[in-house]
Structures are given as C-alpha cells and as structure tokens.
C-alpha cells in the first residue's frame, strides 16, 4: 500500500509516519518511483506498535528505538531476554546508584539479580523519591511489595514461555512489560477500593 | 524564614516557589512588609511534597492541586479515603468508558467496587492500549494480575490503618499510592530477572 493508505489503515497522520521514517522507527518502504514507496503488512504492524508505545505506553522516542533494536536482534537464550528487555526498556534512573537497601532486599529474598541491574537503579531512585515525599518504606514493607511483584513476574514469565520463538518471546517481554505497567497501576487502585470495602465489612458489627 | 531561605532549605529555586504560590500549590506566607513574607515549617513540608509529586511522581499540576485539596479536607470514614484518593489521583483516562470485561473481572473476583470508579476507566483504557500494541490480556491472565495487586492493596491498607488520624491516613493513601507506583514498577523488573534465573536453574540438568 501507499503511505496515504498506511495512514488510513493505522489512523496515524502522514506527517507522523514521515517522522517515524526519519527517526528510524519505521523501516523504509520499497521505492516504486522517485517519490513513491510501497508498504506492507510488516509496516502496518510496526506503525501500530510504535504508536501504542509512544501514545499509550508513554515511552520516549529513544526508548522506542532501543526496544525496536532489541526486537530486530533476538538474543540466544530465554534468560538473556530479561537482560535485553531490561536494557531496552526506558530506565527511569539510568545514572542513579544502586542503594545498599536495594541490594539487602534482593539478598534477603534470595533473588539472583545482577548487582548493577538497571531495575535496581530505578528501584533505588523510586524509594528515595518516595522518602522525599514523606512515604517511608521500611525493609519489611518493601519485602511485602516485592513478594507481590514476584507473583506478577511469575505470570509475566509464563506468558513469555508460551511464545513460539525467541523473537516472539522478546516481543512479549518488552512490549508486555511496558504496556502492562499501566494495567497493574489501575488494578492496584481497583483493588484498594475492594480491600477497603472488605475491611469495612469485616469490622462492622454482625447483624442480629 | 524568608522565601530565599525556603528556597535554600528545599533546593527549589525562588522563581519556582513563586510559581507554586501563583498556582495555589503553596499557601501564602505571613506578610511582614509590602514585599516580604515569613514562611514556616508547614511551608517547608508543603514545598517538599509538591516537588516530590511533580518531579519524581510525574503528577501534573492539576493532579497536585486535587491531591492538596483532598489533603486539606479530610473525609469522615476510612472507607471514603479511597474514594477521595481515587478522585484526587491523576486519572489516566477520565473519559474512557468502563468496559464489560473490567466489570466481569471485579464481579468474578467478588470485589465491591463502584461500577463507575475512575480506576475501572483507567483499567479499561490500559487493557485496550495493551491490546492495540499486540499484548492480549485474557480474562484468566487479568485475574492473575488482579490477585497479585490485591496483595499490594492489602499492604497499602495496612499502612493506612496505622495512621494516627484521618488526615494522616488520607495523606498516606494519596501520596503512598502515587509515589509507590514507580517502586512497584521497578520491583516488577527486578522480580522478572529473579524469576527468570529461578526457572533457568530449575530447568538445568542436576549436577552429577
């Protein structure tokens, strides 16, 4: 299809598609004349992915580029997927040092995690920011949250393991992680209302 | 203290403090002359809170204003806290309709949640966005994520219940929810690496 049809099919304006092309987020179409190019199903998928990452996922262009580069070069083993995914995913605090508290947490839980993992930097930065806002996170509290997120990660891995190929698994890991974050954040708020209702009901005097 | 000292103590530039004053995010100081005002410990706390919400929490000014308004007018009961908090917290999709799938999920889980809760709108929007990026979330998968986030909400509520007053509980709920989101997101990534390592170890042939 032509670029105008690609635009119609995806709902992304032509000037935005040209921007994606310039930024290397969309591979060039097959040139059919000096000013025209043909785009395929692959382009359609790519545009939908980039749009979802940028508009709904809130991922920065540099993060999108890293994610796409990772998707185009799948790593050898399943375990490596998370290393690649972790590096591809937009880090909230690439330069933040890893705090001793974060290391103590993973050691206490018996988690095998690289001691300079980007996620540990993000964790350290997020804990510090919460503390700056007056939200103290004791080691016990962090441990409880970590255990709940371990259950989330277990679900994540089961989904990735069902993927047919390393390429598809990586796609599942990277896109799934970024796009499911807002789902989890929303579920947390829904669950807060539910737990609050449960506790009020539990504390109410029994009907006579 | 004077505004320059407030700036020094918080690390927030004077022109940003003046912006906070103009936007109503910081209450005016006690005027000591036509051009001078005195600020107290209360101002210091408020500046730190606003800064953490805006800079680390990524909350928009309109969201900060709603959070502060809620903090200044505490609601009567513990259960109401989550309603107020839910409304104060920046919604990612205030106008998105609540999908039938989201309602089916809470019904299936037996959760008591208002059927027009802002969190259900955010959930519906986030699930749709994930699907647009090729991340399908089956009812079974959503349920597993919801159960994990129920564990998170249980921890959240326990923290709020330890608060000394309704005012402090609301502060804990609102600020805790917003500021702990990035901690959970980072913990999810750390846990993914840990679970990935666990599964590789579990799948490896036993040493002889």
XYZ file of C-alpha atoms in Angstrom:
416
model
C 0.000 0.000 0.000
C 0.993 3.665 -0.344
C 1.809 5.918 2.599
C -1.648 7.538 2.447
C -3.265 4.106 2.759
C -0.881 3.177 5.597
C -2.063 6.348 7.312
C -5.718 5.465 6.778
C -5.303 1.885 7.995
C -3.492 2.898 11.189
C -5.101 6.244 11.941
C -1.623 7.819 12.139
C -1.298 11.066 10.102
C 1.064 11.007 7.114
C 3.350 13.657 8.645
C 3.720 11.479 11.750
C 4.563 8.468 9.569
C 7.241 10.582 7.857
C 8.564 11.493 11.289
C 8.725 7.782 12.234
C 10.635 7.147 8.959
C 13.106 9.974 9.645
C 13.662 8.779 13.226
C 14.267 5.204 12.041
C 11.248 3.882 13.953
C 9.704 2.645 10.696
C 11.704 0.826 8.034
C 11.594 2.440 4.569
C 9.052 1.092 2.081
C 10.049 -0.416 -1.271
C 10.570 2.528 -3.667
C 8.312 2.268 -6.724
C 9.252 5.678 -8.161
C 11.301 8.697 -7.118
C 8.506 9.929 -4.823
C 6.510 6.808 -4.067
C 7.043 3.731 -1.947
C 5.076 0.588 -1.177
C 4.376 -0.514 2.388
C 3.481 -3.999 3.570
C 1.723 -5.759 6.444
C 5.035 -5.584 8.335
C 4.956 -1.781 8.154
C 1.382 -1.784 9.383
C 2.335 -3.869 12.447
C 5.332 -1.666 13.145
C 3.303 1.557 12.979
C 0.707 0.123 15.376
C 3.444 -0.948 17.784
C 5.286 2.402 17.704
C 2.040 4.283 18.141
C 0.986 2.161 21.126
C 4.399 2.549 22.782
C 4.546 6.313 22.233
C 0.936 7.304 22.778
C -0.424 4.792 25.244
C 2.802 3.495 26.775
C 4.304 6.965 27.184
C 7.680 5.639 26.028
C 10.166 8.270 24.774
C 11.466 8.054 21.181
C 14.881 6.941 22.434
C 13.229 4.137 24.397
C 11.160 3.075 21.375
C 14.335 2.934 19.295
C 16.056 0.703 21.896
C 13.020 -1.590 22.075
C 12.846 -1.923 18.283
C 16.593 -2.598 18.040
C 16.215 -5.374 20.621
C 13.241 -6.847 18.739
C 15.235 -6.866 15.495
C 18.148 -8.744 17.107
C 16.832 -11.521 19.330
C 19.255 -12.879 21.923
C 20.210 -16.555 22.207
C 18.664 -17.758 25.473
C 15.425 -17.277 27.367
C 17.228 -15.901 30.428
C 19.043 -13.296 28.319
C 15.660 -11.968 27.239
C 15.232 -10.163 30.543
C 18.674 -8.642 30.349
C 17.964 -7.339 26.844
C 14.481 -6.265 27.841
C 15.786 -4.507 30.939
C 18.298 -2.549 28.843
C 15.791 -1.809 26.080
C 13.118 -0.569 28.421
C 13.216 3.096 29.243
C 15.038 3.354 32.559
C 13.684 5.961 34.918
C 17.068 6.499 36.560
C 19.988 5.280 34.420
C 22.578 7.125 36.500
C 21.182 6.602 39.988
C 23.479 4.497 42.162
C 22.165 1.184 43.498
C 21.431 1.688 47.201
C 22.586 -0.810 49.823
C 18.925 -1.192 50.873
C 18.023 -2.454 47.394
C 20.884 -4.974 47.469
C 19.926 -6.087 51.000
C 16.351 -6.641 49.805
C 17.260 -8.950 46.907
C 19.800 -10.801 49.074
C 17.228 -11.319 51.818
C 14.724 -12.638 49.275
C 17.361 -14.892 47.738
C 16.831 -13.313 44.321
C 19.585 -13.718 41.740
C 19.850 -10.289 40.124
C 22.881 -8.537 38.607
C 24.096 -6.041 41.225
C 24.190 -3.250 38.639
C 20.835 -4.126 37.009
C 19.065 -1.042 35.609
C 15.952 -2.124 37.543
C 17.887 -1.845 40.831
C 18.853 1.719 39.893
C 15.222 2.553 39.140
C 14.179 0.901 42.407
C 16.733 2.881 44.422
C 15.642 6.143 42.801
C 11.935 5.400 43.315
C 12.425 4.532 47.007
C 14.421 7.747 47.565
C 11.750 9.809 45.790
C 9.000 8.267 47.929
C 11.003 9.044 51.053
C 11.474 12.652 49.894
C 7.659 12.890 49.675
C 7.335 11.591 53.239
C 6.499 7.995 52.284
C 8.913 5.874 54.305
C 9.418 2.330 53.000
C 10.796 0.067 55.726
C 12.660 -3.107 54.718
C 9.637 -5.147 55.879
C 7.235 -3.116 53.772
C 9.463 -3.269 50.680
C 9.716 -7.022 51.139
C 5.924 -7.395 51.130
C 5.634 -5.331 47.952
C 8.490 -7.314 46.385
C 6.737 -10.608 47.122
C 3.553 -9.386 45.420
C 5.550 -8.265 42.380
C 7.233 -11.679 42.303
C 3.762 -13.124 41.698
C 3.310 -10.617 38.846
C 6.690 -11.586 37.356
C 5.717 -15.263 37.568
C 2.694 -14.526 35.384
C 4.890 -12.460 33.028
C 7.351 -15.324 32.582
C 4.611 -17.893 31.985
C 3.256 -15.718 29.179
C 6.742 -15.308 27.643
C 7.371 -19.068 27.840
C 4.304 -19.749 25.740
C 5.823 -17.725 22.866
C 6.668 -19.737 19.747
C 10.109 -18.215 19.100
C 12.845 -16.205 20.810
C 11.801 -13.238 18.667
C 8.212 -13.524 19.814
C 9.259 -14.124 23.440
C 11.344 -10.946 23.414
C 8.467 -9.025 21.923
C 6.193 -10.389 24.636
C 8.656 -9.500 27.380
C 9.469 -5.973 26.224
C 6.053 -4.871 24.984
C 4.238 -6.839 27.675
C 6.276 -5.258 30.441
C 5.835 -1.683 29.209
C 2.169 -1.976 28.254
C 1.057 -3.976 31.306
C 2.527 -1.460 33.803
C -0.493 0.893 33.458
C -2.832 -2.120 33.768
C -1.192 -3.069 37.083
C -1.285 0.521 38.327
C -5.033 0.670 37.567
C -5.643 -2.772 39.118
C -3.903 -1.590 42.285
C -6.399 1.261 42.639
C -9.359 -1.010 41.914
C -8.019 -3.499 44.476
C -7.582 -0.728 47.073
C -11.291 0.036 46.849
C -12.119 -3.665 47.079
C -9.850 -4.296 50.081
C -11.166 -1.156 51.768
C -14.756 -2.447 51.337
C -13.736 -5.898 52.629
C -12.188 -4.439 55.774
C -15.143 -2.151 56.490
C -17.463 -5.171 56.099
C -15.193 -7.291 58.317
C -15.102 -4.607 61.034
C -18.879 -3.983 61.031
C -20.906 -5.458 63.893
C -22.555 -8.745 62.977
C -26.250 -8.367 62.056
C -28.591 -9.612 64.800
C 12.040 32.118 57.309
C 12.144 34.266 54.144
C 11.482 32.938 50.658
C 15.215 32.829 49.870
C 15.784 30.641 52.922
C 12.802 28.437 51.981
C 14.494 28.021 48.615
C 17.813 27.112 50.211
C 16.278 24.629 52.636
C 14.299 22.792 49.935
C 16.598 23.187 46.927
C 13.673 24.633 44.953
C 14.567 27.885 43.072
C 12.786 31.083 44.214
C 11.091 31.515 40.819
C 9.635 28.000 41.123
C 8.385 28.799 44.652
C 6.693 31.919 43.233
C 5.113 29.702 40.578
C 3.824 27.342 43.298
C 2.373 30.381 45.131
C 0.663 31.697 41.973
C -0.762 28.228 41.188
C -2.104 27.855 44.719
C 0.103 24.833 45.427
C 1.776 26.674 48.307
C -0.168 28.716 50.842
C 0.932 32.377 51.160
C 3.390 33.260 53.918
C 2.590 35.738 56.705
C 3.286 39.193 55.218
C 5.862 41.099 57.273
C 6.129 44.082 54.899
C 4.830 45.061 51.469
C 7.432 42.870 49.734
C 8.344 40.319 52.379
C 6.675 37.304 53.918
C 7.564 34.745 56.546
C 7.352 31.007 55.882
C 7.096 28.250 58.453
C 7.813 24.548 58.858
C 4.396 23.879 57.273
C 5.513 25.668 54.091
C 8.709 23.642 54.061
C 6.743 20.365 54.220
C 4.363 21.519 51.510
C 7.177 22.525 49.141
C 8.876 19.150 49.621
C 5.599 17.344 48.941
C 4.754 19.362 45.809
C 8.256 18.918 44.489
C 8.214 15.164 45.036
C 4.806 14.827 43.370
C 5.760 16.964 40.367
C 9.367 15.964 39.819
C 9.581 12.381 40.988
C 5.931 11.366 40.856
C 5.358 12.930 37.440
C 1.994 14.261 38.610
C 0.539 17.139 36.549
C -0.169 20.480 38.273
C -3.925 19.837 38.093
C -3.412 16.480 39.821
C -1.248 18.072 42.517
C -3.967 20.641 43.160
C -6.608 17.891 43.537
C -4.355 15.924 45.904
C -3.672 19.008 48.053
C -7.380 19.905 48.151
C -8.169 16.380 49.346
C -5.433 16.565 51.992
C -6.800 19.889 53.273
C -10.347 18.467 53.644
C -10.212 15.014 55.196
C -13.299 12.838 54.704
C -15.240 11.243 57.565
C -14.624 7.497 57.272
C -11.737 5.191 56.456
C -13.574 3.652 53.500
C -14.237 7.077 51.976
C -10.497 7.660 51.888
C -10.133 5.506 48.824
C -12.980 7.255 47.048
C -11.391 10.634 47.731
C -7.954 9.312 46.884
C -9.220 7.762 43.663
C -10.733 11.083 42.610
C -7.707 13.115 43.690
C -5.233 10.919 41.932
C -4.452 11.848 38.372
C -6.651 9.606 36.238
C -5.042 8.340 33.077
C -8.387 8.082 31.266
C -11.139 10.181 32.901
C -13.445 9.880 29.876
C -12.822 6.286 28.866
C -15.931 4.100 29.252
C -15.778 1.171 31.669
C -15.544 -1.994 29.559
C -17.736 -5.031 30.255
C -14.542 -7.074 30.668
C -13.457 -4.877 33.580
C -16.847 -5.263 35.253
C -16.816 -9.035 34.635
C -13.375 -9.198 36.273
C -14.395 -7.465 39.518
C -17.649 -9.474 39.655
C -15.790 -12.738 39.184
C -13.340 -11.781 41.941
C -16.212 -10.730 44.207
C -14.729 -7.253 44.596
C -17.049 -4.488 45.755
C -16.118 -1.531 43.567
C -18.285 1.345 42.303
C -19.206 0.497 38.699
C -18.112 3.959 37.519
C -14.910 4.085 39.602
C -12.166 6.150 37.907
C -9.810 3.197 38.402
C -12.096 0.998 36.262
C -11.926 3.613 33.498
C -8.121 3.651 33.714
C -8.096 -0.149 33.722
C -10.324 -0.349 30.638
C -8.145 2.177 28.787
C -4.903 0.410 29.764
C -6.194 -3.000 28.648
C -7.315 -1.554 25.310
C -3.943 0.156 24.814
C -2.094 -3.086 25.543
C -4.277 -4.911 23.027
C -3.567 -2.230 20.416
C 0.147 -2.950 20.918
C -0.453 -6.656 20.375
C -0.477 -7.623 24.067
C -3.663 -9.626 24.525
C -4.889 -9.908 28.119
C -7.249 -12.857 28.536
C -9.714 -12.877 31.456
C -7.579 -15.574 33.121
C -4.398 -13.525 32.787
C -6.072 -10.334 34.061
C -7.378 -12.282 37.026
C -3.883 -13.471 37.965
C -2.549 -9.907 37.768
C -5.547 -8.667 39.778
C -4.880 -11.190 42.543
C -1.257 -10.049 42.807
C -2.364 -6.410 43.002
C -4.863 -7.380 45.711
C -1.852 -8.416 47.791
C -0.301 -4.996 47.098
C -3.528 -3.237 48.114
C -3.620 -5.279 51.334
C -0.198 -3.889 52.227
C -1.350 -0.378 51.240
C -4.384 -0.583 53.533
C -2.362 -1.909 56.464
C -0.054 1.079 56.178
C -3.005 3.498 56.015
C -4.638 1.869 59.058
C -1.567 2.554 61.152
C -2.015 6.314 60.552
C -2.844 8.352 63.638
C -5.613 10.490 62.124
C -7.937 10.607 59.108
C -5.801 13.465 57.773
C -2.652 11.392 58.038
C -4.400 8.289 56.624
C -5.520 10.248 53.571
C -2.025 11.597 53.104
C -0.677 8.071 53.320
C -3.217 6.753 50.821
C -2.858 9.507 48.229
C 0.878 10.138 48.425
C 1.632 6.489 49.107
C -0.311 5.336 46.079
C 1.246 7.841 43.677
C 4.809 7.548 44.980
C 4.852 3.760 45.412
C 3.721 3.098 41.785
C 7.261 3.605 40.414
C 8.642 1.418 43.233
C 6.292 -1.408 42.187
C 7.137 -0.944 38.505
C 10.865 -1.221 39.339
C 10.275 -4.210 41.648
C 8.422 -5.962 38.815
C 11.505 -5.697 36.601
C 13.829 -6.854 39.378
C 11.467 -9.780 40.066
C 11.386 -10.687 36.353
C 15.157 -11.151 36.405
C 14.913 -13.171 39.602
C 12.096 -15.423 38.329
C 13.923 -15.861 35.033
C 17.053 -17.014 36.912
C 14.955 -19.345 39.096
C 13.380 -21.013 36.071
C 16.699 -21.416 34.238
C 18.149 -23.009 37.389
C 15.078 -25.235 37.781
C 15.291 -26.375 34.149
C 19.048 -27.062 34.222
C 20.166 -30.704 34.451
C 21.025 -31.737 38.019
C 24.794 -31.742 38.738
C 26.260 -35.269 38.836
